[in-house]
Tab-separated table of C-alpha atoms in Angstrom:
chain	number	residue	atom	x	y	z
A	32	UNK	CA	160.929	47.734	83.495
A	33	UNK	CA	160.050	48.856	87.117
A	34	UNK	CA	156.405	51.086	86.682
A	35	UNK	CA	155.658	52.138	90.043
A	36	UNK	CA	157.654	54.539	92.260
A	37	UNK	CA	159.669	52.730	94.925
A	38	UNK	CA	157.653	54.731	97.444
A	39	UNK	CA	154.272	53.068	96.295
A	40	UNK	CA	156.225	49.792	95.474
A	41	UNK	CA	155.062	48.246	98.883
A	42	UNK	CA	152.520	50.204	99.720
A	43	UNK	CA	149.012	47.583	100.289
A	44	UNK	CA	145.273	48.602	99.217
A	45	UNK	CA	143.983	50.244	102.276
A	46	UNK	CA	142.242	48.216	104.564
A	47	UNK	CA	138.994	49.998	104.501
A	48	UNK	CA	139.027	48.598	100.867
A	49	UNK	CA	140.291	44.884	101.577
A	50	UNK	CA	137.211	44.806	104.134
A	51	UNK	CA	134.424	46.480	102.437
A	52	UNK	CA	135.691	43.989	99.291
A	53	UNK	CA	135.029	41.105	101.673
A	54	UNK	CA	131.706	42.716	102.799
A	55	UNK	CA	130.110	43.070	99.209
A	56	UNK	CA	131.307	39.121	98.243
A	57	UNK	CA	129.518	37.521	100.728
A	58	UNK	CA	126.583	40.172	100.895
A	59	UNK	CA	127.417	41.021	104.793
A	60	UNK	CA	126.510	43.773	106.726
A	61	UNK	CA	128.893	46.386	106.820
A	62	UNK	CA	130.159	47.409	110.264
A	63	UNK	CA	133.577	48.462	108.919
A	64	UNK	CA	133.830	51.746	106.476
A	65	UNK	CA	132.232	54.244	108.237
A	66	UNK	CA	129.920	55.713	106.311
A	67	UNK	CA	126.189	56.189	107.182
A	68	UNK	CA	123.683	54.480	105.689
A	69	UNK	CA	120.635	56.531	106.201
A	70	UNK	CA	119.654	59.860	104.145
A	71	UNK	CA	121.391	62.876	105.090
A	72	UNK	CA	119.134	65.721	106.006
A	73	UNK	CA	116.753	66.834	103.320
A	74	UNK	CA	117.111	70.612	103.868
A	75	UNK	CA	121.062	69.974	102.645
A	76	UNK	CA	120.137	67.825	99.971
A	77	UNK	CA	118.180	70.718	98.435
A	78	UNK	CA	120.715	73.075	99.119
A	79	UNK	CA	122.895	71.182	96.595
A	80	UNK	CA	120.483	70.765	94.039
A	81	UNK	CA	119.546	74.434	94.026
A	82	UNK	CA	123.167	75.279	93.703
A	83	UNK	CA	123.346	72.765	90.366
A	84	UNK	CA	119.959	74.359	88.858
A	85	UNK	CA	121.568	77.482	89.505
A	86	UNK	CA	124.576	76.838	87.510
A	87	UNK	CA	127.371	77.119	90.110
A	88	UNK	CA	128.603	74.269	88.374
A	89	UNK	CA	131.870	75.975	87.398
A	90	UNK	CA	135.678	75.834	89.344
A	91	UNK	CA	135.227	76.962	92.429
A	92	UNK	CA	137.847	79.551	93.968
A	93	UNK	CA	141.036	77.564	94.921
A	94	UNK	CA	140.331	78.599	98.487
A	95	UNK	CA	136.890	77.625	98.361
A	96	UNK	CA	133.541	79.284	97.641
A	97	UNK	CA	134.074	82.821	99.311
A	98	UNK	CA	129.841	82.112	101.084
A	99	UNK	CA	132.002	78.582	102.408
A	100	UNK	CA	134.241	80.752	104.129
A	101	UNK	CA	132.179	83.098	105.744
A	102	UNK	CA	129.816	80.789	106.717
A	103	UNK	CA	133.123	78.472	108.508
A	104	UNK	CA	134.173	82.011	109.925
A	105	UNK	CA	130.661	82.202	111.390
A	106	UNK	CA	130.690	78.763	112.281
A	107	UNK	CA	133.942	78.679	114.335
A	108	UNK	CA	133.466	81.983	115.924
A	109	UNK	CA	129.627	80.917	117.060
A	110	UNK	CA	130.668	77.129	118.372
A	111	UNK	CA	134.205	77.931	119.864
A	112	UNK	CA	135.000	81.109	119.775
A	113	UNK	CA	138.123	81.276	117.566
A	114	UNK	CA	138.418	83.664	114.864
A	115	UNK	CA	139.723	83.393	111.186
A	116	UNK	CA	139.724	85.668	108.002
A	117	UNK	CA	137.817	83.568	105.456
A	118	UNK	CA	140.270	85.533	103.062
A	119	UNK	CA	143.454	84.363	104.703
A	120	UNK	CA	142.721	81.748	107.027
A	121	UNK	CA	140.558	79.244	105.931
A	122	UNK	CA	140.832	76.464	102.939
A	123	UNK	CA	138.245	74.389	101.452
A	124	UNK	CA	139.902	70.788	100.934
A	125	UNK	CA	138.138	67.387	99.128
A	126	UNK	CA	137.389	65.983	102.146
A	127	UNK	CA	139.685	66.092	105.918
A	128	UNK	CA	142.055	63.996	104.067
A	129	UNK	CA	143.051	65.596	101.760
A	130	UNK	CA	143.866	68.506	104.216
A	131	UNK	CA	146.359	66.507	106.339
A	132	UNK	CA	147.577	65.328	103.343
A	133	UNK	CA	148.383	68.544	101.889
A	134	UNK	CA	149.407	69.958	105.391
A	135	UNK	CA	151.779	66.822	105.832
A	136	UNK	CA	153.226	68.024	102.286
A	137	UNK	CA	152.920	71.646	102.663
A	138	UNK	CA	154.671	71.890	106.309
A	139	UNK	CA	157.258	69.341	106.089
A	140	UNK	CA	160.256	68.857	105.348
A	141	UNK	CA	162.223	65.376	104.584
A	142	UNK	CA	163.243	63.883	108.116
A	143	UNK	CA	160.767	66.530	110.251
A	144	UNK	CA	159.397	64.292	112.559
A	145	UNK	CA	155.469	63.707	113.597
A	146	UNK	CA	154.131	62.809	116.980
A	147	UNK	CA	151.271	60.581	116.463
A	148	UNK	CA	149.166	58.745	118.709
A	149	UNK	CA	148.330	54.669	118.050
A	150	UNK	CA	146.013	53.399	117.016
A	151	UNK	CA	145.809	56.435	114.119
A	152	UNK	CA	143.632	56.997	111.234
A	153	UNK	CA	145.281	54.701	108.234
A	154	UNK	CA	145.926	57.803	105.822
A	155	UNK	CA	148.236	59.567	108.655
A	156	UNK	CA	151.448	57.677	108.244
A	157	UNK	CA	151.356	57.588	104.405
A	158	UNK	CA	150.961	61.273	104.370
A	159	UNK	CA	154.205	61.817	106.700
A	160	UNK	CA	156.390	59.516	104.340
A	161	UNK	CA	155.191	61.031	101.438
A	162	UNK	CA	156.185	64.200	102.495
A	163	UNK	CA	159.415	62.836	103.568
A	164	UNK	CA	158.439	63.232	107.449
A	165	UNK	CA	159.138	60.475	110.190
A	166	UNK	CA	156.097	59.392	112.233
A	167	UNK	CA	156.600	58.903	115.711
A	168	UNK	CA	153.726	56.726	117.561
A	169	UNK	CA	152.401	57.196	121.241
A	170	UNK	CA	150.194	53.972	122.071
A	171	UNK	CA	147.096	54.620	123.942
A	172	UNK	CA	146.434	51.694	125.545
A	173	UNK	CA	142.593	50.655	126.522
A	174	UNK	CA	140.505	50.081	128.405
A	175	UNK	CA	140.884	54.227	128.915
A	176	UNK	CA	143.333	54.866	126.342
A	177	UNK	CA	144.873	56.911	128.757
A	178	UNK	CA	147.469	60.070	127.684
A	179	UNK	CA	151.165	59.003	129.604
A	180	UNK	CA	153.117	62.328	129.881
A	181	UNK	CA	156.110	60.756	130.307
A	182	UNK	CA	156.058	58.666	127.412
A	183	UNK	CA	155.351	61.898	125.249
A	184	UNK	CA	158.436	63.287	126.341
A	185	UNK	CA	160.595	60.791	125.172
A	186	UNK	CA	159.482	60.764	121.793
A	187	UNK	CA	160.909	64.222	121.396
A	188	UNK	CA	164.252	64.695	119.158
A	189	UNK	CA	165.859	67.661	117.769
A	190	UNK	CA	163.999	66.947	114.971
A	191	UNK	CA	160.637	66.531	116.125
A	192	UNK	CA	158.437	69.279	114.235
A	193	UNK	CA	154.481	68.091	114.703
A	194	UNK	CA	151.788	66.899	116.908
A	195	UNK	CA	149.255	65.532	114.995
A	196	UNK	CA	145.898	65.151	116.948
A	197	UNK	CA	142.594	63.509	116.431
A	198	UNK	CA	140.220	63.846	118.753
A	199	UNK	CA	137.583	62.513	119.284
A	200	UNK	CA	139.779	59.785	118.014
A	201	UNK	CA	139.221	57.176	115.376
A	202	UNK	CA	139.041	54.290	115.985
A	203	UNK	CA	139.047	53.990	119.964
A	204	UNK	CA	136.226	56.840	120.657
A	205	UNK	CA	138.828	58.609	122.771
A	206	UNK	CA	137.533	62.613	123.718
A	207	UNK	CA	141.204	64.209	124.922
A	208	UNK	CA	139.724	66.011	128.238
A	209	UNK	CA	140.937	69.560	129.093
A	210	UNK	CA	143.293	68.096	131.241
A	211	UNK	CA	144.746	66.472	128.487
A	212	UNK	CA	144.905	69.306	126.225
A	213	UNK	CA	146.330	71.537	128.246
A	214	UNK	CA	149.051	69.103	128.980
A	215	UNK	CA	149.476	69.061	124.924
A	216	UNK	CA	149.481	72.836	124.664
A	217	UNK	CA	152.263	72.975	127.185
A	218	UNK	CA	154.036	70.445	125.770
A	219	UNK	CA	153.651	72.075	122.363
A	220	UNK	CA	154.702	75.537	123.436
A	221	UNK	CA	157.171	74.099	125.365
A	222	UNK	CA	159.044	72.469	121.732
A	223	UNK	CA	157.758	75.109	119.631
A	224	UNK	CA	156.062	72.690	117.756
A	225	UNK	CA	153.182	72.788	114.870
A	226	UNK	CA	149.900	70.804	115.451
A	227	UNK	CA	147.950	69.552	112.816
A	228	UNK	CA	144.140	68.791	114.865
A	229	UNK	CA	141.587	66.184	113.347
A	230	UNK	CA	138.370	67.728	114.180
A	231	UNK	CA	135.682	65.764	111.946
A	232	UNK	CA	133.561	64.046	114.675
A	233	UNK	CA	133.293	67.100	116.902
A	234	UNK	CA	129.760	67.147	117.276
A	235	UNK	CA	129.704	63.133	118.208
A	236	UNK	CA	130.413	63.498	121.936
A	237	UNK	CA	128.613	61.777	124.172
A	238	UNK	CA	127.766	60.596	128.507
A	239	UNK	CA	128.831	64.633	129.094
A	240	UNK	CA	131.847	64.495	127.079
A	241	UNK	CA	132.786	67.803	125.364
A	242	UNK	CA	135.069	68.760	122.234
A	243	UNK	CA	137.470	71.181	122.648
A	244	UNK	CA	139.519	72.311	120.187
A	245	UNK	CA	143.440	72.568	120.791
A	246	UNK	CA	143.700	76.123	118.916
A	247	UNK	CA	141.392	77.556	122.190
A	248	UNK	CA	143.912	76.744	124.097
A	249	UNK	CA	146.124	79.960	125.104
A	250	UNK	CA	149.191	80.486	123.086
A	251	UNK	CA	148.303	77.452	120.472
A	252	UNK	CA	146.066	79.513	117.943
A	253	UNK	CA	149.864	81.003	116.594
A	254	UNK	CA	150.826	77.217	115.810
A	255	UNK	CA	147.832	75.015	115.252
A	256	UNK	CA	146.016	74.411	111.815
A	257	UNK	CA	142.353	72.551	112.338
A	258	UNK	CA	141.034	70.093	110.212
A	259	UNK	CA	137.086	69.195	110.134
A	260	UNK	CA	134.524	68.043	107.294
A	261	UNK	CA	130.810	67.864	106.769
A	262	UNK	CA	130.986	64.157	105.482
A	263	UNK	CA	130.481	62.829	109.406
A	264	UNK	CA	127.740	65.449	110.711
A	265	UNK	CA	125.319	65.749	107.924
A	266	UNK	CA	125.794	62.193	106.641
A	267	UNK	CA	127.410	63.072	103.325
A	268	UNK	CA	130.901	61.383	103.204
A	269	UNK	CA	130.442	61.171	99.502
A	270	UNK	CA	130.591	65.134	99.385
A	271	UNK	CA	134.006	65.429	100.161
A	272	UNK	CA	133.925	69.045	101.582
A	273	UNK	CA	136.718	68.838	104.350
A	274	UNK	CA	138.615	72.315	105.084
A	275	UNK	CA	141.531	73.651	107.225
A	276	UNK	CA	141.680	76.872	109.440
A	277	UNK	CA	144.257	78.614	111.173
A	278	UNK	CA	146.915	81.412	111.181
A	279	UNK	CA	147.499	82.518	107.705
A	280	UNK	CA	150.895	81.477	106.935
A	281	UNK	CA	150.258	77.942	107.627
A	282	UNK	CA	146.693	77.931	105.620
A	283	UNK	CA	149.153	79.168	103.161
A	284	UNK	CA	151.552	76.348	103.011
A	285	UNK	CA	148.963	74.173	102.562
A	286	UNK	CA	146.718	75.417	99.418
A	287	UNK	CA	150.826	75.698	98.296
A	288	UNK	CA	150.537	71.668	98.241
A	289	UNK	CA	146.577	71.736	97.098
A	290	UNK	CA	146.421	73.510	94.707
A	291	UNK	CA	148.564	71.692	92.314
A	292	UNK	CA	146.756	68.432	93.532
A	293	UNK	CA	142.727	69.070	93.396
A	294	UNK	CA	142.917	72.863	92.699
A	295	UNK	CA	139.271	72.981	94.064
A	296	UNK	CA	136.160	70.960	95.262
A	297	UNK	CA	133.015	70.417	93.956
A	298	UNK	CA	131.493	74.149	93.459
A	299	UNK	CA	127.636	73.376	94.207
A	300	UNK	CA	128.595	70.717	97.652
A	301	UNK	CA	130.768	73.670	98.803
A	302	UNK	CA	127.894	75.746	98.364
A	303	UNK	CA	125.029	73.523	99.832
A	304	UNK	CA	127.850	73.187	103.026
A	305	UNK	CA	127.525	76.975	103.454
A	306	UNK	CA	123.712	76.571	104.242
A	307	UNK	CA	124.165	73.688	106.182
A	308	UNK	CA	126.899	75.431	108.998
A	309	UNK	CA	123.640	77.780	109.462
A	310	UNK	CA	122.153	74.662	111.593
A	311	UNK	CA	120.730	75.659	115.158
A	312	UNK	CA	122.746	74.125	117.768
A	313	UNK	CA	119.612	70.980	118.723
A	314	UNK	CA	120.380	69.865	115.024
A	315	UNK	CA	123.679	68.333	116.590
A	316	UNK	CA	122.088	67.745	119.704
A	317	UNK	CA	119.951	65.676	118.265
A	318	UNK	CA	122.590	63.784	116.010
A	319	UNK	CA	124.725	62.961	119.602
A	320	UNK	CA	122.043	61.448	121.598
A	321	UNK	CA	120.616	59.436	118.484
A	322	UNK	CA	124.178	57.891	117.679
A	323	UNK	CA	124.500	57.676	121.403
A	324	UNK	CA	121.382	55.457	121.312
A	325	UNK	CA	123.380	53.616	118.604
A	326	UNK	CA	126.367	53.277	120.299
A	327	UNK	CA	124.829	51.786	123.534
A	328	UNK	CA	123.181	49.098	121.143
A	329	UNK	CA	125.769	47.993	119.541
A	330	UNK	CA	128.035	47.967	122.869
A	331	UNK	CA	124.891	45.381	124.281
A	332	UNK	CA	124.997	43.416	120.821
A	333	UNK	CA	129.167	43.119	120.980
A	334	UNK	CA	128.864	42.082	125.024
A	335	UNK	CA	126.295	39.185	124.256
A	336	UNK	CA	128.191	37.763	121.436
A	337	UNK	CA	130.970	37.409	123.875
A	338	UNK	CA	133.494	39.986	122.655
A	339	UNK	CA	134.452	42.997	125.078
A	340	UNK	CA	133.619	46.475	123.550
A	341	UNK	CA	135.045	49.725	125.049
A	342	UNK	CA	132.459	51.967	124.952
A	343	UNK	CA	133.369	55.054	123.326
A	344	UNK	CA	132.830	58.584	124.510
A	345	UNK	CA	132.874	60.197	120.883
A	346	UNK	CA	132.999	59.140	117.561
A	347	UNK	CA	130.576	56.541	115.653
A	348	UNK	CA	133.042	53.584	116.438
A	349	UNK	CA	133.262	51.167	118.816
A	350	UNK	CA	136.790	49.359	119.494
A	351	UNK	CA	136.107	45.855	121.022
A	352	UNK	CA	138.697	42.948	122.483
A	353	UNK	CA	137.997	39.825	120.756
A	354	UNK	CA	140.077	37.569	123.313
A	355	UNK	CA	137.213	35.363	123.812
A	356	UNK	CA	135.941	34.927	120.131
A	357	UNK	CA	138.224	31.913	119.469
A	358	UNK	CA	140.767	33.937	117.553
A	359	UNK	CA	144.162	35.260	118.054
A	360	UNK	CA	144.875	37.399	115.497
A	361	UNK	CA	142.249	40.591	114.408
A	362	UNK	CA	143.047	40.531	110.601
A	363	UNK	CA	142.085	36.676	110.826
A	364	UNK	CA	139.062	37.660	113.107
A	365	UNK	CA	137.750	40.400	110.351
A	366	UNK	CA	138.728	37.682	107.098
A	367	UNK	CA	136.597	34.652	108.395
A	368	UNK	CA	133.396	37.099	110.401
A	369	UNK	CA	131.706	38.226	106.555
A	370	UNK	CA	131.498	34.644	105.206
A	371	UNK	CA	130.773	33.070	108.668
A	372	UNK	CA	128.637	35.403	110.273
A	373	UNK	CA	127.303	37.919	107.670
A	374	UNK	CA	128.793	41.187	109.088
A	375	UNK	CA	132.202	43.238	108.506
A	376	UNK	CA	134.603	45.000	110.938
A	377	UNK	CA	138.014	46.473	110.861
A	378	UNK	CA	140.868	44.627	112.228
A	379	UNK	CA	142.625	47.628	114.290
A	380	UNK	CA	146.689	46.238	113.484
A	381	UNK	CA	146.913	48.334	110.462
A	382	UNK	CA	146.436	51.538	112.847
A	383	UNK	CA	149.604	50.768	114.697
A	384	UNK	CA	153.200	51.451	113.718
A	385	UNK	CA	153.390	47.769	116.009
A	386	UNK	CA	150.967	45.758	114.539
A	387	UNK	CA	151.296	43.488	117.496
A	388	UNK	CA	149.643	46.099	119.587
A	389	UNK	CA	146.219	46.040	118.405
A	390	UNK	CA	146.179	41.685	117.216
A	391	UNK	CA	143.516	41.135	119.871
A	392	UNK	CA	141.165	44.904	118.754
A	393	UNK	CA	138.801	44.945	115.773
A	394	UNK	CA	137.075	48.211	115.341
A	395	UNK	CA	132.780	48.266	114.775
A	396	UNK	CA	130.801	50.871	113.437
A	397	UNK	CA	127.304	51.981	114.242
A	398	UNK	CA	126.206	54.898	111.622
A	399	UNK	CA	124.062	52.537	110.249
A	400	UNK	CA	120.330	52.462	110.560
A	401	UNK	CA	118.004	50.497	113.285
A	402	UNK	CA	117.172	47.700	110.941
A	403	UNK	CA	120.931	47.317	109.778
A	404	UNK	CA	122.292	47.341	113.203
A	405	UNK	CA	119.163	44.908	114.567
A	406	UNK	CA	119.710	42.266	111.811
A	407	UNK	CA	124.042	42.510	112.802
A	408	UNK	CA	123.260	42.114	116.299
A	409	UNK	CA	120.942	38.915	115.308
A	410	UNK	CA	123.699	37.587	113.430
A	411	UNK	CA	126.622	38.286	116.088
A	412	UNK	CA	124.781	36.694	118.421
A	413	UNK	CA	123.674	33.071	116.345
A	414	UNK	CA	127.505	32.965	115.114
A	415	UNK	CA	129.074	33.509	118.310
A	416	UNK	CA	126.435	31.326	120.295
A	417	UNK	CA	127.319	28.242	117.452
């Protein structure tokens, strides 16, 4: 008897999982999932438990909590100056991933193609196959993980349908500059393509790099849906609030493919979100230059254990060359540094279509508090220095 369905046949536990696994066995330090491990903000926290004692404890909409909406109308308009009907043009998802998920199954069809761009976010690739799509990888290559034009252009068929974007990018800290962009927009007008945009560490910028979002672009707010969460700006990855905005008709594909998947999020974290996007602008002010402090810590820590970090200009990872560590190979790197030195990464192969591309790359993060990050340094350093 064969029990699982030939698509999930070969498909491996998620590295994320494989890693943190590793991380909890021999009680190391964590420097792989990226989830903070500090409190998120009390004013949010009370939002949500106001929400419970008020009983909004029931389904929410299947577009999301209508105060949600209008507060992500409110949000976008204030921050980038983009537009949307919270009746027609914005979704509530479980998190950013479930989003592209339902977007991948919601605005493809089997052999569309996807332009990508390696490394990529693990849950990208799945997403296209399981829609029946065909990802198509540009590699960005460090140390600047520079955009090459020409290489975009011959990735394009006659099938070619999407460019899915994530910036700032996970995992190399990549911000795409306006330059950039606008060479994307062009391109995209120029194939009539869709655009799917990863948006959830806008606010982590950093050294006077900005976020700007492709839909601002002219002619791209027709043909791009954007995807963004709370989970990375208030600290609450548990929540799960992610959402997608754009022109109605895609929005519309996708709560096609939602709805019959989650239906709807959590009714009182949707509703604590709504207070949250009220922020001042200094609260993520504040949240970029302390991560920034972060990041430039961890950069010093990687550099004086020997390995060779690319210091990121968004994001809360840090991508670093372990050449000189001894080992060849990253997953080999990221199996033997728990036991041997205390602390977890991510090897970065599994974000490549060619694993061979990222064997010598292990991504670090630093959302993790002063004492955390101290104590990995410490450790880095005595293992490496053995």
């Amino acid at each position: 008897m064969r029990y699982a369905a030939r698509r999930v046949a070969q498909m491996p536990p998620t590295i994320f999982a494989e890693m943190t696994a590793l991380a909890q066995r021999h009680q190391a330090i964590n420097l792989g999932q990226g989830f903070p491990d500090f409190s998120a903000p009390d004013d949010i926290k009370q939002a949500a438990m106001r929400a419970i004692a008020a009983d909004c404890n029931q389904y929410a909409p299947g577009a999301g909590v209508s105060a949600l909406r209008q507060a992500l109308a409110g949000y976008y308009r204030r921050h980038y100056r983009l537009d949307f009907d919270p009746e027609s043009e914005i979704l509530a998802c479980v998190g950013a991933t479930e989003a592209i998920f339902a977007a991948m199954l919601g605005l493809l069809d089997p052999g569309d193609e996807v332009i990508l761009f390696d490394p990529a976010y693990d849950s990208y690739r799945p997403a296209i196959a399981f829609a029946g799509g065909i990802a198509r990888s540009l590699v960005l290559r460090p140390p600047d993980w520079r955009l090459a034009p020409e290489r975009l252009e011959a990735l394009v068929t006659p099938r070619t349908r999407m460019l899915l974007l994530n910036s700032p990018h996970n995992p190399t800290g990549k911000v795409f500059s306006r330059e950039e962009l606008e060479l994307l927009a062009a391109f995209c007008r120029r194939y009539d393509l869709l655009v799917v945009t990863d948006e959830v560490y806008e606010h982590l910028c950093y050294d006077g790099a900005r976020h700007l979002p492709l839909a601002s672009l002219p002619g791209m707010a027709e043909r791009v849906l954007t995807v963004s969460s709370l989970g990375k700006s208030f600290s609450v990855t548990g929540w799960k609030v992610g959402w997608a905005v754009g022109p109605a008709p895609l929005v519309d594909a996708v709560h096609k493919a939602k709805q019959f998947a989650t239906f709807c999020g959590a009714t009182p974290l949707q509703t604590a979100a709504a207070e949250a996007l009220a922020v001042e602008d200094d609260y993520y002010r504040q949240l970029a230059e302390d991560y920034r402090r972060r990041r430039d810590f961890l950069c010093q820590a990687l550099a004086a254990a020997g390995l060779k970090p690319f210091v990121p200009a968004g994001t809360y990872f840090v991508m670093a060359d372990i050449s000189a560590s001894g080992f060849i190979d990253d997953r080999d790197f990221c199996r033997a540094l728990p036991e041997k030195a205390g602390v977890a990464a991510i090897p970065a192969s599994p974000f490549y279509a060619d694993p061979e591309a990222g064997r010598r790359l292990v991504r670090f993060t630093f959302c993790k508090s002063w004492p955390l990050l101290e104590e990995a340094a410490t450790r880095l350093r005595r293992y490496f220095a053995a």
